[in-house]
């Protein structure tokens, strides 16, 4: 026998019955996208490396350490391009927006997608090389009302999937006017203590000192005394942040200010936010995050276009639901159609009629004894059995409630109403 092949490291097969939780979470996301008037967009799963390098920043973990590179057949170099599987969709969505001149559509544009992302990181609990996000992006809206609307939307998502204790952490990291002096203030603060910084932070201090703040190994005393971006905002950024906070309060959306929240991607400006389950902080615990990226379109060669969005990690949402013991809502009654030897045409006809009425139906395709078919139906999770026999000539079937064992003869046309659900 040849050796079995297993799934690549850092990927997971999602198998039934666990996939029911995925269907539930995706259905909530799709329904919210509809109610909040987002339109679906789809972009490629891979893009030029340059898009991510320019958009997310050379010094972001996603680009520096975690690019999942792909080359063409046998390493071919078509168009001299080097591609990477998308670590996130925001850069690709803004690329598509610019490439297709979507600014001519009546804006602001509200776009959404659900799909897989890829980061070539060391796998561990809650961190995979392939994972899924629900992403929303709003292009052409400078805020601040949309900033609050998105934090409210993500908070509502967590509530509607059934999670409790999810906290929104919010910060403002300034813009091109006030970020440079803030960066310098951080460099001035950390440089005298460089020997107390991790290797990663020492490197980042030179290229992106904000990222030192979200180093999990940062000395708590150095963190507590570090300059806060909220204290270094220019007037325009401060006013924007005050209004976002005021709107969140007016909407009654609970949030906390987190001065160390800087986000891991370079395109962010002003509002930044993240969602964690209270008491389970730490990077692998971020359920989702997002923020404003008013400079991204220009970084990608386009006209200035304000933007804001979020990406909610579905894998971590499902892990959290599991930890909180939240089961997905049941999918409604399942009906097994059983019968007697070789009456398969009748069983399939009955199955069709019940499906016409909207029920989920699995016909038994074997010739085994009725008792065995009923046993198998229960094991497969069926709650009702439609028993096909002689009485079908009069348009009737036997309907057995597999939970209570009760059985009655009903008109096929009334079976669905009898089952309900
Ligand atoms: P992000 O914070 O890099 O933001 O990722 C968003 C969420 O994706 C994280 O909070 C986490 O739940 C999930 N996630 C990230 N990496 C992994 C992984 N290796 N395994 C499992 N889950 C993971 C973004 O991606 C931005 N594009 C969000 C955004 C949209 N900002 C503006 N628009």
Coordinates of C-alpha atoms and ligand atoms in Angstrom, one line a residue:
X1 CA 0.0 0.0 0.0
X2 CA 1.3 3.5 -0.8
X3 CA 1.8 6.1 1.9
X4 CA -1.2 8.3 2.6
X5 CA -1.0 12.0 1.9
X6 CA -2.0 14.5 4.6
X7 CA -3.1 18.1 4.4
X8 CA -0.3 20.7 4.3
X9 CA 1.0 22.0 7.6
X10 CA -1.0 25.0 8.9
X11 CA -4.1 24.1 6.9
X12 CA -7.3 22.4 8.2
X13 CA -9.9 20.2 6.6
X14 CA -13.3 21.5 7.8
X15 CA -15.5 18.5 8.2
X16 CA -19.1 17.9 9.0
X17 CA -20.6 18.3 11.6
X18 CA -18.2 21.1 12.5
X19 CA -19.0 22.9 9.2
X20 CA -22.4 23.7 10.6
X21 CA -20.8 26.4 12.7
X22 CA -19.1 27.8 9.6
X23 CA -22.3 27.9 7.7
X24 CA -23.9 29.7 10.6
X25 CA -21.2 32.3 11.0
X26 CA -21.0 33.0 7.2
X27 CA -24.8 33.3 7.1
X28 CA -24.7 35.9 9.8
X29 CA -22.0 37.8 7.9
X30 CA -23.9 37.7 4.6
X31 CA -27.1 38.8 6.2
X32 CA -25.4 41.7 8.0
X33 CA -23.7 42.7 4.7
X34 CA -27.1 42.8 3.1
X35 CA -28.7 44.8 5.9
X36 CA -25.8 47.3 6.0
X37 CA -26.0 47.6 2.1
X38 CA -22.6 46.2 1.2
X39 CA -22.1 44.9 -2.3
X40 CA -20.1 41.7 -3.0
X41 CA -16.6 42.0 -4.6
X42 CA -14.3 39.1 -5.6
X43 CA -10.7 39.4 -6.3
X44 CA -7.9 36.9 -7.1
X45 CA -6.5 34.7 -4.4
X46 CA -3.0 35.7 -5.6
X47 CA -1.5 39.1 -6.6
X48 CA 1.8 40.6 -7.5
X49 CA 4.2 40.6 -4.5
X50 CA 4.7 44.3 -5.2
X51 CA 1.1 45.1 -4.4
X52 CA 1.5 43.8 -0.9
X53 CA 5.0 45.2 -0.4
X54 CA 3.7 48.7 -1.3
X55 CA 0.3 48.4 0.3
X56 CA 1.0 46.6 3.6
X57 CA 4.6 47.8 3.9
X58 CA 7.9 46.1 3.6
X59 CA 8.3 46.0 7.4
X60 CA 4.9 44.4 8.1
X61 CA 5.1 40.8 9.3
X62 CA 2.7 39.9 6.5
X63 CA 5.3 41.0 3.9
X64 CA 8.6 40.6 5.7
X65 CA 8.1 37.1 7.2
X66 CA 4.8 35.6 6.0
X67 CA 4.5 36.1 2.2
X68 CA 3.2 32.8 0.8
X69 CA 4.9 33.1 -2.6
X70 CA 3.8 31.3 -5.8
X71 CA 5.6 31.0 -9.1
X72 CA 4.2 29.9 -12.4
X73 CA 4.5 26.4 -13.8
X74 CA 8.0 25.1 -13.2
X75 CA 9.0 28.4 -11.7
X76 CA 8.2 30.3 -14.9
X77 CA 8.6 34.0 -14.8
X78 CA 5.6 35.3 -16.9
X79 CA 5.6 39.1 -17.1
X80 CA 8.6 39.0 -14.8
X81 CA 6.1 38.8 -12.1
X82 CA 6.4 37.2 -8.7
X83 CA 3.1 36.5 -7.0
X84 CA 2.0 35.8 -3.5
X85 CA -1.2 34.3 -2.1
X86 CA -3.2 37.1 -0.6
X87 CA -2.4 37.6 3.1
X88 CA -5.4 40.0 3.3
X89 CA -7.8 41.4 0.8
X90 CA -7.7 45.2 1.4
X91 CA -4.8 45.9 -0.9
X92 CA -6.3 43.8 -3.7
X93 CA -9.7 45.5 -3.3
X94 CA -8.2 49.0 -3.6
X95 CA -6.1 47.8 -6.6
X96 CA -9.4 46.6 -8.3
X97 CA -11.1 49.8 -7.4
X98 CA -8.4 51.8 -9.1
X99 CA -7.9 49.4 -12.0
X100 CA -11.6 49.5 -12.9
X101 CA -12.2 53.2 -12.3
X102 CA -14.8 52.3 -9.7
X103 CA -14.7 55.9 -8.4
X104 CA -17.2 56.8 -11.2
X105 CA -19.9 54.8 -9.5
X106 CA -22.0 56.7 -7.0
X107 CA -20.0 56.5 -3.8
X108 CA -19.1 55.9 -1.1
X109 CA -18.7 52.3 -2.2
X110 CA -19.4 49.6 0.3
X111 CA -17.8 46.3 -0.6
X112 CA -17.6 43.0 1.0
X113 CA -16.1 39.5 0.6
X114 CA -15.7 36.3 2.5
X115 CA -12.8 34.1 1.7
X116 CA -9.5 32.4 2.4
X117 CA -6.3 34.4 3.2
X118 CA -2.7 32.9 3.4
X119 CA 0.2 33.8 5.7
X120 CA 3.3 31.6 5.8
X121 CA 3.7 31.8 9.5
X122 CA 4.6 29.2 12.1
X123 CA 1.3 27.4 12.8
X124 CA -0.2 27.3 16.3
X125 CA -3.6 27.3 17.9
X126 CA -5.6 30.0 16.2
X127 CA -2.9 30.8 13.7
X128 CA -3.0 29.0 10.4
X129 CA -1.4 29.3 7.0
X130 CA -4.8 29.3 5.4
X131 CA -7.6 31.1 7.3
X132 CA -10.8 32.9 6.4
X133 CA -12.0 36.4 6.9
X134 CA -15.2 38.4 6.5
X135 CA -13.9 41.6 5.0
X136 CA -15.7 44.9 4.4
X137 CA -14.3 48.0 2.9
X138 CA -15.8 51.5 2.3
X139 CA -14.1 53.6 -0.3
X140 CA -14.6 57.4 -0.7
X141 CA -15.9 58.2 2.8
X142 CA -13.6 60.3 5.0
X143 CA -15.7 59.6 8.1
X144 CA -16.1 59.9 11.0
X145 CA -19.6 58.5 11.0
X146 CA -18.6 55.5 8.9
X147 CA -15.8 54.7 11.4
X148 CA -18.4 54.4 14.1
X149 CA -20.8 52.5 11.9
X150 CA -18.1 49.8 11.1
X151 CA -17.2 49.4 14.8
X152 CA -20.9 49.0 15.5
X153 CA -21.3 46.5 12.6
X154 CA -18.4 44.3 13.8
X155 CA -19.7 44.4 17.4
X156 CA -23.1 43.4 16.2
X157 CA -21.6 40.5 14.2
X158 CA -20.1 39.0 17.3
X159 CA -23.4 39.5 19.2
X160 CA -25.4 37.9 16.4
X161 CA -23.2 34.8 16.0
X162 CA -23.7 34.3 19.7
X163 CA -20.4 35.4 21.3
X164 CA -20.4 37.2 24.6
X165 CA -17.7 39.4 26.2
X166 CA -16.2 40.7 23.0
X167 CA -14.5 44.1 23.5
X168 CA -13.8 46.7 20.9
X169 CA -10.4 48.3 21.3
X170 CA -10.0 51.6 19.6
X171 CA -7.1 54.0 19.0
X172 CA -6.1 56.7 16.6
X173 CA -2.6 56.5 15.1
X174 CA -2.7 59.9 13.3
X175 CA -1.9 60.8 9.7
X176 CA 1.0 62.0 7.5
X177 CA 1.0 65.3 9.4
X178 CA 1.3 64.1 13.0
X179 CA 2.7 60.6 12.6
X180 CA 6.4 61.6 11.9
X181 CA 6.7 63.6 15.2
X182 CA 5.0 60.8 17.1
X183 CA 7.4 58.3 15.5
X184 CA 10.3 60.5 16.6
X185 CA 8.9 60.7 20.2
X186 CA 8.8 56.8 20.3
X187 CA 12.4 56.6 19.0
X188 CA 13.5 59.1 21.6
X189 CA 11.7 57.1 24.3
X190 CA 13.0 53.6 23.4
X191 CA 16.5 54.4 22.2
X192 CA 18.1 54.9 25.6
X193 CA 16.6 51.5 26.6
X194 CA 17.4 49.6 23.5
X195 CA 19.1 46.8 25.4
X196 CA 15.7 46.0 27.0
X197 CA 14.0 45.5 23.6
X198 CA 13.5 42.2 21.8
X199 CA 15.5 41.6 18.6
X200 CA 12.3 42.2 16.6
X201 CA 11.7 45.5 18.4
X202 CA 15.3 46.7 17.9
X203 CA 14.9 46.2 14.2
X204 CA 11.5 47.8 14.1
X205 CA 12.6 50.8 16.1
X206 CA 14.6 51.9 13.0
X207 CA 11.9 51.2 10.3
X208 CA 8.5 51.3 12.1
X209 CA 8.8 52.4 15.8
X210 CA 5.0 52.1 16.3
X211 CA 5.3 48.4 16.0
X212 CA 7.5 48.3 19.1
X213 CA 4.3 49.1 21.0
X214 CA 2.5 45.8 20.0
X215 CA 5.5 43.6 20.8
X216 CA 4.2 41.1 23.3
X217 CA 7.6 40.9 25.0
X218 CA 7.8 44.7 25.6
X219 CA 8.9 45.5 29.1
X220 CA 5.7 46.6 30.9
X221 CA 7.4 49.6 32.4
X222 CA 8.7 50.9 29.1
X223 CA 5.2 50.3 27.6
X224 CA 3.5 52.2 30.4
X225 CA 5.7 55.2 30.1
X226 CA 5.8 55.3 26.2
X227 CA 4.3 58.3 24.5
X228 CA 0.7 57.8 23.4
X229 CA -0.4 58.6 19.9
X230 CA -3.6 60.1 21.2
X231 CA -1.5 62.8 22.8
X232 CA 0.4 63.5 19.6
X233 CA -2.5 63.9 17.2
X234 CA -2.7 67.0 15.0
X235 CA -5.9 69.1 15.4
X236 CA -7.7 67.4 12.4
X237 CA -6.9 63.9 13.6
X238 CA -7.9 64.8 17.2
X239 CA -11.2 66.2 16.1
X240 CA -11.8 63.1 14.0
X241 CA -11.0 60.8 16.9
X242 CA -13.2 62.8 19.3
X243 CA -16.1 62.5 16.9
X244 CA -15.7 58.8 16.4
X245 CA -15.7 58.3 20.2
X246 CA -18.7 60.6 20.6
X247 CA -20.6 58.6 17.9
X248 CA -19.8 55.3 19.5
X249 CA -21.1 56.6 22.8
X250 CA -24.2 58.0 21.2
X251 CA -24.8 54.5 19.6
X252 CA -24.1 52.8 22.9
X253 CA -21.3 50.7 21.4
X254 CA -19.0 49.6 24.3
X255 CA -15.4 50.2 23.5
X256 CA -12.0 50.7 25.3
X257 CA -9.2 53.0 24.2
X258 CA -6.0 51.0 23.8
X259 CA -3.0 53.2 23.5
X260 CA -0.8 50.3 22.4
X261 CA -3.1 49.4 19.5
X262 CA -1.1 50.3 16.3
X263 CA -2.1 47.4 14.0
X264 CA 0.4 45.4 12.0
X265 CA 0.0 46.8 8.5
X266 CA 1.5 50.1 7.4
X267 CA -1.5 51.5 5.4
X268 CA -3.4 52.5 8.5
X269 CA -4.1 56.2 9.3
X270 CA -6.3 57.6 12.1
X271 CA -8.9 55.2 13.4
X272 CA -7.6 51.7 14.3
X273 CA -9.7 49.0 16.1
X274 CA -9.5 45.4 17.1
X275 CA -11.9 42.9 18.8
X276 CA -10.9 40.5 21.5
X277 CA -12.7 38.3 24.0
X278 CA -12.3 40.0 27.4
X279 CA -9.6 38.4 29.5
X280 CA -8.1 36.6 26.5
X281 CA -5.9 39.4 25.1
X282 CA -2.7 38.7 23.2
X283 CA -2.2 38.7 19.4
X284 CA -3.4 35.2 18.7
X285 CA -6.6 36.2 20.4
X286 CA -7.6 39.1 18.1
X287 CA -10.8 38.0 16.6
X288 CA -10.8 40.8 14.0
X289 CA -9.5 44.2 13.3
X290 CA -9.5 47.1 10.9
X291 CA -9.1 50.8 10.5
X292 CA -8.8 53.7 8.2
X293 CA -6.3 53.8 5.3
X294 CA -6.7 57.2 3.7
X295 CA -3.2 57.0 2.0
X296 CA -3.5 53.5 0.5
X297 CA -4.9 54.4 -2.9
X298 CA -2.1 56.9 -3.4
X299 CA 0.5 54.3 -2.3
X300 CA -0.8 52.1 -5.1
X301 CA -0.5 54.9 -7.7
X302 CA -4.1 56.0 -7.6
X303 CA -5.9 59.3 -6.8
X304 CA -6.3 60.1 -3.2
X305 CA -9.3 58.1 -1.9
X306 CA -10.2 57.8 1.8
X307 CA -10.9 54.2 2.9
X308 CA -11.8 52.2 6.0
X309 CA -12.6 48.6 6.6
X310 CA -12.2 45.5 8.7
X311 CA -11.3 41.9 8.5
X312 CA -12.9 39.5 11.0
X313 CA -11.1 36.2 11.4
X314 CA -13.7 33.4 11.0
X315 CA -11.5 30.6 12.3
X316 CA -10.9 32.5 15.6
X317 CA -14.6 33.4 15.9
X318 CA -15.5 29.7 15.6
X319 CA -12.8 28.7 18.2
X320 CA -14.3 31.3 20.6
X321 CA -17.8 30.1 20.0
X322 CA -16.6 26.6 20.8
X323 CA -14.9 27.7 23.9
X324 CA -18.1 29.4 25.1
X325 CA -20.1 26.3 24.3
X326 CA -22.3 28.0 21.8
X327 CA -23.8 25.5 19.4
X328 CA -25.0 26.6 15.9
X329 CA -28.8 26.8 15.5
X330 CA -30.2 23.6 14.3
X331 CA -30.8 23.3 10.6
X332 CA -34.5 22.3 10.9
X333 CA -36.0 18.9 10.6
X334 CA -34.4 16.2 8.5
X335 CA -36.7 13.6 6.9
X336 CA -35.6 10.1 5.8
X337 CA -37.7 8.4 3.1
X338 CA -37.8 4.7 3.7
X339 CA -39.8 1.9 2.0
X340 CA -39.9 -1.6 0.8
X341 CA -37.8 -3.6 -1.6
X342 CA -37.2 -2.0 -5.0
X343 CA -39.7 0.9 -4.6
X344 CA -37.0 3.4 -5.3
X345 CA -39.0 5.4 -7.9
X346 CA -41.7 5.9 -5.3
X347 CA -39.2 6.9 -2.6
X348 CA -37.5 9.4 -4.9
X349 CA -40.9 10.8 -5.9
X350 CA -41.9 11.3 -2.3
X351 CA -38.6 12.9 -1.5
X352 CA -39.1 15.3 -4.4
X353 CA -42.6 16.3 -3.1
X354 CA -41.3 16.9 0.4
X355 CA -38.4 19.0 -1.0
X356 CA -40.9 21.0 -3.0
X357 CA -42.4 21.9 0.3
X358 CA -38.9 23.1 1.5
X359 CA -37.9 20.1 3.7
X360 CA -34.4 18.6 3.9
X361 CA -34.8 15.0 2.8
X362 CA -32.5 11.9 2.4
X363 CA -34.0 8.9 0.7
X364 CA -32.7 5.5 1.7
X365 CA -31.2 3.9 -1.4
X366 CA -30.9 0.4 -0.1
X367 CA -33.1 -2.7 -0.2
X368 CA -32.6 -3.6 3.5
X369 CA -35.4 -4.3 5.9
X370 CA -37.6 -1.4 7.0
X371 CA -36.4 -1.7 10.6
X372 CA -32.8 -1.3 9.5
X373 CA -33.6 1.7 7.3
X374 CA -35.3 3.4 10.3
X375 CA -32.3 2.7 12.5
X376 CA -29.9 4.1 9.9
X377 CA -32.2 7.2 9.6
X378 CA -32.0 7.9 13.3
X379 CA -28.2 7.5 13.3
X380 CA -27.9 9.9 10.4
X381 CA -29.8 12.6 12.4
X382 CA -33.2 12.3 10.8
X383 CA -36.0 13.4 13.0
X384 CA -38.8 12.1 10.9
X385 CA -39.3 9.1 8.5
X386 CA -41.6 9.1 5.6
X387 CA -42.6 5.5 5.0
X388 CA -43.6 4.7 1.5
X389 CA -45.9 1.8 1.0
X390 CA -49.1 0.6 -0.7
X391 CA -51.1 3.6 0.5
X392 CA -49.0 5.9 -1.8
X393 CA -51.6 4.8 -4.5
X394 CA -54.1 6.9 -2.5
X395 CA -51.6 9.7 -2.1
X396 CA -50.7 8.8 1.5
X397 CA -47.6 7.9 3.4
X398 CA -46.7 6.7 6.9
X399 CA -45.1 9.5 8.9
X400 CA -43.0 8.5 11.9
X401 CA -41.7 10.8 14.5
X402 CA -38.3 9.2 15.2
X403 CA -37.9 11.0 18.6
X404 CA -41.3 9.8 20.0
X405 CA -41.8 6.7 17.9
X406 CA -45.4 7.9 17.1
X407 CA -46.6 7.0 13.6
X408 CA -49.7 8.1 11.6
X409 CA -50.9 7.9 8.0
X410 CA -51.1 11.3 6.3
X411 CA -51.8 12.7 2.9
X412 CA -48.4 13.3 1.1
X413 CA -49.6 16.9 0.4
X414 CA -50.1 17.5 4.1
X415 CA -46.9 15.8 5.4
X416 CA -44.8 19.0 5.3
X417 CA -47.3 20.9 7.3
X418 CA -47.5 18.0 9.8
X419 CA -43.7 18.0 10.2
X420 CA -43.6 21.8 10.5
X421 CA -40.2 23.5 11.0
Ligands
LIG1 P1 -5.4 41.6 10.3 O1 -5.5 42.2 11.7 O2 -4.1 41.3 9.8 O3 -6.1 42.7 9.4 O4 -6.3 40.3 10.2 C1 -7.7 40.4 10.6 C2 -8.0 39.1 11.4 O5 -7.7 37.9 10.6 C3 -7.3 38.9 12.7 O6 -7.8 39.6 13.7 C4 -7.4 37.4 12.9 O7 -8.7 37.1 13.5 C5 -7.4 36.9 11.5 N1 -6.1 36.3 11.2 C6 -5.0 36.9 10.8 N2 -4.0 36.1 10.6 C7 -4.4 34.9 10.9 C8 -3.9 33.5 10.9 N3 -2.6 33.3 10.5 N4 -4.7 32.5 11.3 C9 -6.0 32.7 11.7 N5 -6.5 33.9 11.7 C10 -5.8 35.0 11.3 C11 -6.3 42.6 8.1 O8 -6.1 41.6 7.5 C12 -6.8 43.8 7.4 N6 -6.9 43.6 6.0 C13 -8.2 44.2 8.0 C14 -8.7 45.5 7.3 C15 -9.6 45.5 6.3 N7 -8.3 46.7 7.6 C16 -8.9 47.5 6.8 N8 -9.7 46.8 6.0

